[in-house]
Each structure stands twice: as C-alpha cells, then as structure tokens.
Tab-separated table of C-alpha atoms in Angstrom:
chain	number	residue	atom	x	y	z
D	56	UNK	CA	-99.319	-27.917	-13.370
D	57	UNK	CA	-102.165	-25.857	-12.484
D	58	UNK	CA	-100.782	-24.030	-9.240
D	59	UNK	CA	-97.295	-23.499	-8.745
D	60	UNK	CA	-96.220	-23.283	-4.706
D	61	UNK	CA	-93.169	-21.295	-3.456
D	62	UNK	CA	-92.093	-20.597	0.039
D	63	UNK	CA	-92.799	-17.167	0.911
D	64	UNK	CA	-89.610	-16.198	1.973
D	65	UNK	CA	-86.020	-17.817	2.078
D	66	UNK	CA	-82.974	-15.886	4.217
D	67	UNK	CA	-79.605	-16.289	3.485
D	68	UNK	CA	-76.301	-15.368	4.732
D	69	UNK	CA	-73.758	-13.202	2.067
D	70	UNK	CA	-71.490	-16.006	0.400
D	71	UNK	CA	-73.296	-18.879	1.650
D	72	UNK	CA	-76.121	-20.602	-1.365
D	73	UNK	CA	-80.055	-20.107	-1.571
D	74	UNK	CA	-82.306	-22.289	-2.429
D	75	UNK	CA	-85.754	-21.443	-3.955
D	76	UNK	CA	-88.170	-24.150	-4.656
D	77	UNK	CA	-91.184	-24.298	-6.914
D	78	UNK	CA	-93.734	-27.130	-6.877
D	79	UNK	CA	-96.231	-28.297	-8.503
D	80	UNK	CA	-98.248	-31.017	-10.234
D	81	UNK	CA	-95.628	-33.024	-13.398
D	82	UNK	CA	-93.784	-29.557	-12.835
D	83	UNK	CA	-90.724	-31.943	-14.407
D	84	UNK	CA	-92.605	-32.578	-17.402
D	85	UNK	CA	-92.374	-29.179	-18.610
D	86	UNK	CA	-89.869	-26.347	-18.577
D	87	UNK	CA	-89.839	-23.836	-15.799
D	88	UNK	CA	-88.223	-20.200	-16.079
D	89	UNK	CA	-87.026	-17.799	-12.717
D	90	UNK	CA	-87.573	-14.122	-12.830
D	91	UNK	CA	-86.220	-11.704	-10.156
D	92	UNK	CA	-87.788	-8.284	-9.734
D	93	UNK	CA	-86.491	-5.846	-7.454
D	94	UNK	CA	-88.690	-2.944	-5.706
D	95	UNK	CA	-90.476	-0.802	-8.034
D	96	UNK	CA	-88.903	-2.544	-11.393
D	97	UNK	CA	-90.002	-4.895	-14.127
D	98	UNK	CA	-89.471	-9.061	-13.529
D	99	UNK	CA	-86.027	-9.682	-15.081
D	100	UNK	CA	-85.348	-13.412	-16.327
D	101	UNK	CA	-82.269	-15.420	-14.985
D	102	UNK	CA	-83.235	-18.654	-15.695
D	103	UNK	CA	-85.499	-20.322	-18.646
D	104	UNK	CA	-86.140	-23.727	-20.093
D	105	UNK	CA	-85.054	-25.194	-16.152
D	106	UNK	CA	-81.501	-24.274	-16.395
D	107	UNK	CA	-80.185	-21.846	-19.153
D	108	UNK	CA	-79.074	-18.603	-18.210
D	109	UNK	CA	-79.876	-15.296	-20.333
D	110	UNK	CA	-76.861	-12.967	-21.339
D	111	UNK	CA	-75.701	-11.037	-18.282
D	112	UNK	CA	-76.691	-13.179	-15.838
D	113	UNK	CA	-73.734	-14.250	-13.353
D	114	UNK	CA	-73.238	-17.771	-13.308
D	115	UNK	CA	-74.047	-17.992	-9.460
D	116	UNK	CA	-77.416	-18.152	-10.689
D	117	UNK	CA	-78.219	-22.009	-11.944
D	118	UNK	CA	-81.471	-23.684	-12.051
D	119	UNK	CA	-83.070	-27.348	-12.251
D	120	UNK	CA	-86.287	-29.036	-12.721
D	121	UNK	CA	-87.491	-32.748	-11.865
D	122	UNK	CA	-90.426	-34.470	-10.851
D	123	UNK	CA	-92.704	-32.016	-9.006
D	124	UNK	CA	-90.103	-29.340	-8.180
D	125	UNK	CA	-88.086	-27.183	-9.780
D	126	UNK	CA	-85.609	-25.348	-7.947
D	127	UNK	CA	-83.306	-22.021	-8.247
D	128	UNK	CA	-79.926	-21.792	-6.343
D	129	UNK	CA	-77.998	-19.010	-6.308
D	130	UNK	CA	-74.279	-19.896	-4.967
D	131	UNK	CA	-72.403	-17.156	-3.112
D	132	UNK	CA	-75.509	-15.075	-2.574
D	133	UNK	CA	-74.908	-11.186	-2.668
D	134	UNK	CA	-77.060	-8.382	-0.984
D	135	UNK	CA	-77.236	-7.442	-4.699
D	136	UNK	CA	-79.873	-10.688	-5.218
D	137	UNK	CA	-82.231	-9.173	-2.249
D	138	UNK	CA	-85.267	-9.537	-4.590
D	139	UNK	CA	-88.106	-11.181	-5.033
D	140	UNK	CA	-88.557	-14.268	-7.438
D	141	UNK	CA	-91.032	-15.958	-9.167
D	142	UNK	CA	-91.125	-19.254	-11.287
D	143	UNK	CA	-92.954	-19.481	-14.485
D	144	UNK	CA	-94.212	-22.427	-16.299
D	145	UNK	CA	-96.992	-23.359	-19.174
D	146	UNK	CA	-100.077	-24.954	-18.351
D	147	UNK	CA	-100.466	-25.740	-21.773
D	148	UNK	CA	-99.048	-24.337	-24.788
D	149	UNK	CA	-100.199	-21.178	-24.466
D	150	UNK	CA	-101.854	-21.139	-20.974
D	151	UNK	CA	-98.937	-19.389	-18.213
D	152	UNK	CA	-98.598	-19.919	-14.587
D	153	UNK	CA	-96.820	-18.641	-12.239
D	154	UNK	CA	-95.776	-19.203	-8.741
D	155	UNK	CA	-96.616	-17.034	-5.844
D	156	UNK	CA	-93.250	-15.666	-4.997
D	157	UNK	CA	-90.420	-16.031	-2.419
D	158	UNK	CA	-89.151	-12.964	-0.991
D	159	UNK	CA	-85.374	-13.629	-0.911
D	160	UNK	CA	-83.013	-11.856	1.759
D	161	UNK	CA	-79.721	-11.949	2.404
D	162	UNK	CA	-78.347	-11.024	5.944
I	254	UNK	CA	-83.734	-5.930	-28.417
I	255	UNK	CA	-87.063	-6.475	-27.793
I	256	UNK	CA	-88.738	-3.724	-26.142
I	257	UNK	CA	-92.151	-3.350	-25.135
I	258	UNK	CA	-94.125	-0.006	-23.672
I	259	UNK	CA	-97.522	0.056	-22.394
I	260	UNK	CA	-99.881	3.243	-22.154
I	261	UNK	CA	-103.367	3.768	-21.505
I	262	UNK	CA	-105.101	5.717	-18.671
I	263	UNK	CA	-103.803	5.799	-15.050
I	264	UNK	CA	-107.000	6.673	-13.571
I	265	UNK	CA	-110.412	4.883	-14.119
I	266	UNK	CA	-114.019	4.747	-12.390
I	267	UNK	CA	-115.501	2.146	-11.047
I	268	UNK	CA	-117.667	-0.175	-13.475
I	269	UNK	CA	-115.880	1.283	-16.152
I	270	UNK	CA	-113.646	-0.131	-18.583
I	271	UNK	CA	-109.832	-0.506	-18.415
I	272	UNK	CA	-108.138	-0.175	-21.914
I	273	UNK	CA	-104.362	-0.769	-22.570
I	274	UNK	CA	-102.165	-0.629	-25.447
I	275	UNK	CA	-98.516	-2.266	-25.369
I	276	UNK	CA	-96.495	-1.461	-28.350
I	277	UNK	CA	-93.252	-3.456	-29.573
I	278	UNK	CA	-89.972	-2.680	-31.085
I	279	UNK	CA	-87.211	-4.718	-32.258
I	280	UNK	CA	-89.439	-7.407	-32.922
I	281	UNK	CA	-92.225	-8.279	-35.175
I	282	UNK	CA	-95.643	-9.539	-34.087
I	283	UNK	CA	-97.031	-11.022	-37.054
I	284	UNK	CA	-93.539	-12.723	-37.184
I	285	UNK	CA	-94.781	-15.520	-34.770
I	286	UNK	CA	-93.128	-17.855	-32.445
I	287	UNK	CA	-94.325	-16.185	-29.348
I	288	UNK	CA	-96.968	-15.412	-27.199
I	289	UNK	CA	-97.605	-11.747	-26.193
I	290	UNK	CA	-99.146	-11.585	-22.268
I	291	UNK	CA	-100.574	-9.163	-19.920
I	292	UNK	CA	-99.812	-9.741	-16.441
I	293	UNK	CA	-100.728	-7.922	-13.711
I	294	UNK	CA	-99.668	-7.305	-10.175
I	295	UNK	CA	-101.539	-5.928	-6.927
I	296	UNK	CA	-99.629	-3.777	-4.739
I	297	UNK	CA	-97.063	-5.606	-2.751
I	298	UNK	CA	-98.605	-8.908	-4.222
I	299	UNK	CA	-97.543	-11.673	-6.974
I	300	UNK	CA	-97.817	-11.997	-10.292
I	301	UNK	CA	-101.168	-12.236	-12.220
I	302	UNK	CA	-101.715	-13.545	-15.666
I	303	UNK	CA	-104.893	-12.297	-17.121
I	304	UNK	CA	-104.180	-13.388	-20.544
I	305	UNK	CA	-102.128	-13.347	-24.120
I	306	UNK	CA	-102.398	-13.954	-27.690
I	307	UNK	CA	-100.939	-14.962	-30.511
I	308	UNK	CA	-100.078	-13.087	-33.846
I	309	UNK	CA	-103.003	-14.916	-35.741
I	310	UNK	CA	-105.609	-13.606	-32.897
I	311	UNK	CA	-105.829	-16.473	-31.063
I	312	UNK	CA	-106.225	-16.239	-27.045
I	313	UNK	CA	-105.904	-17.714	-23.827
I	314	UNK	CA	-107.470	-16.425	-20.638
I	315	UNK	CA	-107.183	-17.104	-16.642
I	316	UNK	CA	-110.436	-18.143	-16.234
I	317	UNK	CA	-110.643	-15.781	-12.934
I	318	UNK	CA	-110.813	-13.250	-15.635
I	319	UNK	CA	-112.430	-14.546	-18.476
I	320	UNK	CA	-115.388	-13.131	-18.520
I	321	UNK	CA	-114.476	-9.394	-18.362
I	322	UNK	CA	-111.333	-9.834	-20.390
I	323	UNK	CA	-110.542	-9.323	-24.254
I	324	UNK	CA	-107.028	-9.054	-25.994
I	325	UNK	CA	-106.271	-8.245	-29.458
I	326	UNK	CA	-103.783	-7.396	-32.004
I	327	UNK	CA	-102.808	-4.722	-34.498
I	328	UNK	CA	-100.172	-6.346	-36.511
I	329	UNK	CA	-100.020	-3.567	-38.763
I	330	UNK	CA	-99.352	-0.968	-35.865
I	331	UNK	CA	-97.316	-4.206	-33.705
I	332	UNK	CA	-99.080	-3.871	-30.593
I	333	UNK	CA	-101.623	-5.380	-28.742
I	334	UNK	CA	-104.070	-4.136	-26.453
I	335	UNK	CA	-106.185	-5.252	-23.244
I	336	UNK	CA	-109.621	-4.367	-22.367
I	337	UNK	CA	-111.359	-5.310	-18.950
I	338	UNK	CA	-114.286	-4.085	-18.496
I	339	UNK	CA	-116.963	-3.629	-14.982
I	340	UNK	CA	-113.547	-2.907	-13.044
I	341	UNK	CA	-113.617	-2.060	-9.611
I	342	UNK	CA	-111.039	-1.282	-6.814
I	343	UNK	CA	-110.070	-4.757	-6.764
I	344	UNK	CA	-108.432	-4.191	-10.507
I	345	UNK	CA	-105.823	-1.784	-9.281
I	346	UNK	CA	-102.701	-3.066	-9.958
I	347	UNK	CA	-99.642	-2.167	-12.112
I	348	UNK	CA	-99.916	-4.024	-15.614
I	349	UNK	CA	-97.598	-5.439	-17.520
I	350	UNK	CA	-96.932	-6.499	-21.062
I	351	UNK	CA	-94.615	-9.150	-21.949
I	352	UNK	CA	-93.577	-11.292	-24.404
I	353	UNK	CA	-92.639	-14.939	-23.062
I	354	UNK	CA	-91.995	-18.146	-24.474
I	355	UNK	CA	-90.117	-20.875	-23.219
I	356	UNK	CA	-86.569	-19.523	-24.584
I	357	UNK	CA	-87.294	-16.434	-22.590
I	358	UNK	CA	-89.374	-12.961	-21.705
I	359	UNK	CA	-89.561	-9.664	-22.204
I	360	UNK	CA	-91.448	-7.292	-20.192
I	361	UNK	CA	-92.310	-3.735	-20.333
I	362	UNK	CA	-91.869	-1.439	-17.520
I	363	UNK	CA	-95.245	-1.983	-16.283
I	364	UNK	CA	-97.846	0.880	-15.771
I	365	UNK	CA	-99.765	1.726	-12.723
I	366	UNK	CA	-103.791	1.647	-13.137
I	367	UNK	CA	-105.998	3.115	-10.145
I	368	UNK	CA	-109.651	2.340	-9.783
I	369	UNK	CA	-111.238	5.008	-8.398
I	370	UNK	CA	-114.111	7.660	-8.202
C-alpha cells in the first residue's frame, strides 16, 4: 500500500453512525491503525492492528480491515468526535503511510 | 507511560538547516521493538512522514525527503534527533515525534518550526 485514500470529509448527525473509509492497494494484507486529532492537539490513537481499541477509548469507536479498505465506524456519534482522522498503515516493516485525512462533523 | 517531548529552534532561515531533538521517558530506546518517527504537518494540512529509526541506527526515509533528511539516535541520552537541511518556506510545519508500531503510538505534543528571514 503505497498511498492510502480517504474521503475528505464525512457529516454525521448526533446518535446516528459514521463511517470513515481508507483505501488502498492489499490494504487487507496488513494492519491499519485510526488516529483522531482535534484542533491544535497531538493525533490520539483509537484504533490499531484493524480493530483493537487502546485504554480509554469508548467502545463506539470499532474498526475493520479487508481487501483494499479498511474502515472506522463510530456508532452513536457525539459532537465530542468532531475531529479529524487519519489511518495509518506500514509500507513495509519499517516504511509508514498514512492517509490524507477525513474531516469528520457531526451536525 | 510513554512520553515523548521535542525541542529545537522555532525560527529558522531559509537554506539553513532544521535540527530537532525528541527525548523519551517511560520507555527505553535501546530496548527495541519499536520504531521512533518524525512526522510532520503543514498548516491546516495532513500528516507527513519524513522518516524514523530504529534503536540499532537503522533508517527509513519518504523518499520526497530523502535527500535532505538524516535521523539518529542517542541511546545513552534516549532521544533521537532530526536534521533537514536547505529548508525553505515550504518546510514550515509543526513536527512531531512519535513512537508507533503496530500495537500502537505515541506522539509528542508536536512543535511549531517557521522558515523564515
């Protein structure tokens, strides 16, 4: 996976679920992480290795990875998750990638 | 907790070089396992990897920056530094250190670097 594509921006209503999409070449054949970053902070992690969820992350986050795409949902979206996210992968075993972001909003 | 800080200049001329240092607590380079990154980003843009390496000095660069890039360690001190050199405006960005691997990252706060005259 040399390029990973996001959307550039996904809306969704309070309580209703978001879905954030990452593509890219065998994308499935490796693991994917999600980071979140908010205005003017550092990239927080709330999903690694496709679908594991650090400490401290609410469960509403979940994540998956097959194919060409890996995808974050986030179920019951709150204003809270108005951030912008990025997936992550390795383009070897040392080599990192990352996707160009999708600017998430919840109205 | 892993925690990470990076400090260096906030202000440097054009075709000059940018030098970083990112030091780490509650972890131990030279313990291994990991990959330690910079990353940069533009204002109001994505993220940019420039590059990491691992405790034994072995790197890996985005080739967009290869040629002006070099990262190395001080395990002895545990940090690890960045240097790009001929910078120009185009280089202005807040950088980042971070420590990722696939069971998870660590970043630190990120510190703002203007190219300028």
């Amino acid at each position: 996976s040399h390029y990973l594509t996001q959307p550039p921006s996904v809306s969704v209503s309070p309580g209703q679920t978001a879905s954030i999409t990452c593509s890219g070449d065998r994308l499935g054949d490796e693991f994917a992480c999600w980071y979140q970053q908010k205005p003017g902070q550092s990239p927080v992690l709330v999903i690694y290795r496709d679908n594991k969820r650090p400490s401290g992350i609410p469960e509403r986050f979940s994540g998956s990875n097959s194919e060409n795409t890996a995808t974050l949902t986030i179920s019951g979206a709150q204003a809270m998750d108005e951030a912008d996210y990025y997936c992550q992968a390795w383009d070897s075993s040392s080599t990192v990638i990352f996707g160009g972001g999708t600017k998430l909003t919840v109205l | 907790q892993v925690q990470l800080q990076e400090s260096g200049p906030g202000l440097v001329k054009p075709s000059q070089t940018l030098s970083l240092t990112c030091t780490v607590s509650g972890d131990s380079i030279s313990r291994g396992g990991y990959y330690w990154n910079w990353i940069r980003q533009h204002p109001g843009k994505g993220l940019e990897w420039i590059g990491n390496i691992y405790y034994s000095g072995s790197t890996d660069y985005s080739p967009s920056l290869k040629s002006r890039v070099t990262i190395s360690v001080d395990t002895s001190k545990n940090q690890f530094s960045l240097i790009l050199r001929s910078v120009t405006a185009a280089d202005t960005a807040v950088y980042y250190c971070a420590r990722l691997s696939n069971v998870g990252g660590y970043w630190g706060q990120g510190t703002l670097v203007t190219v300028s005259s």
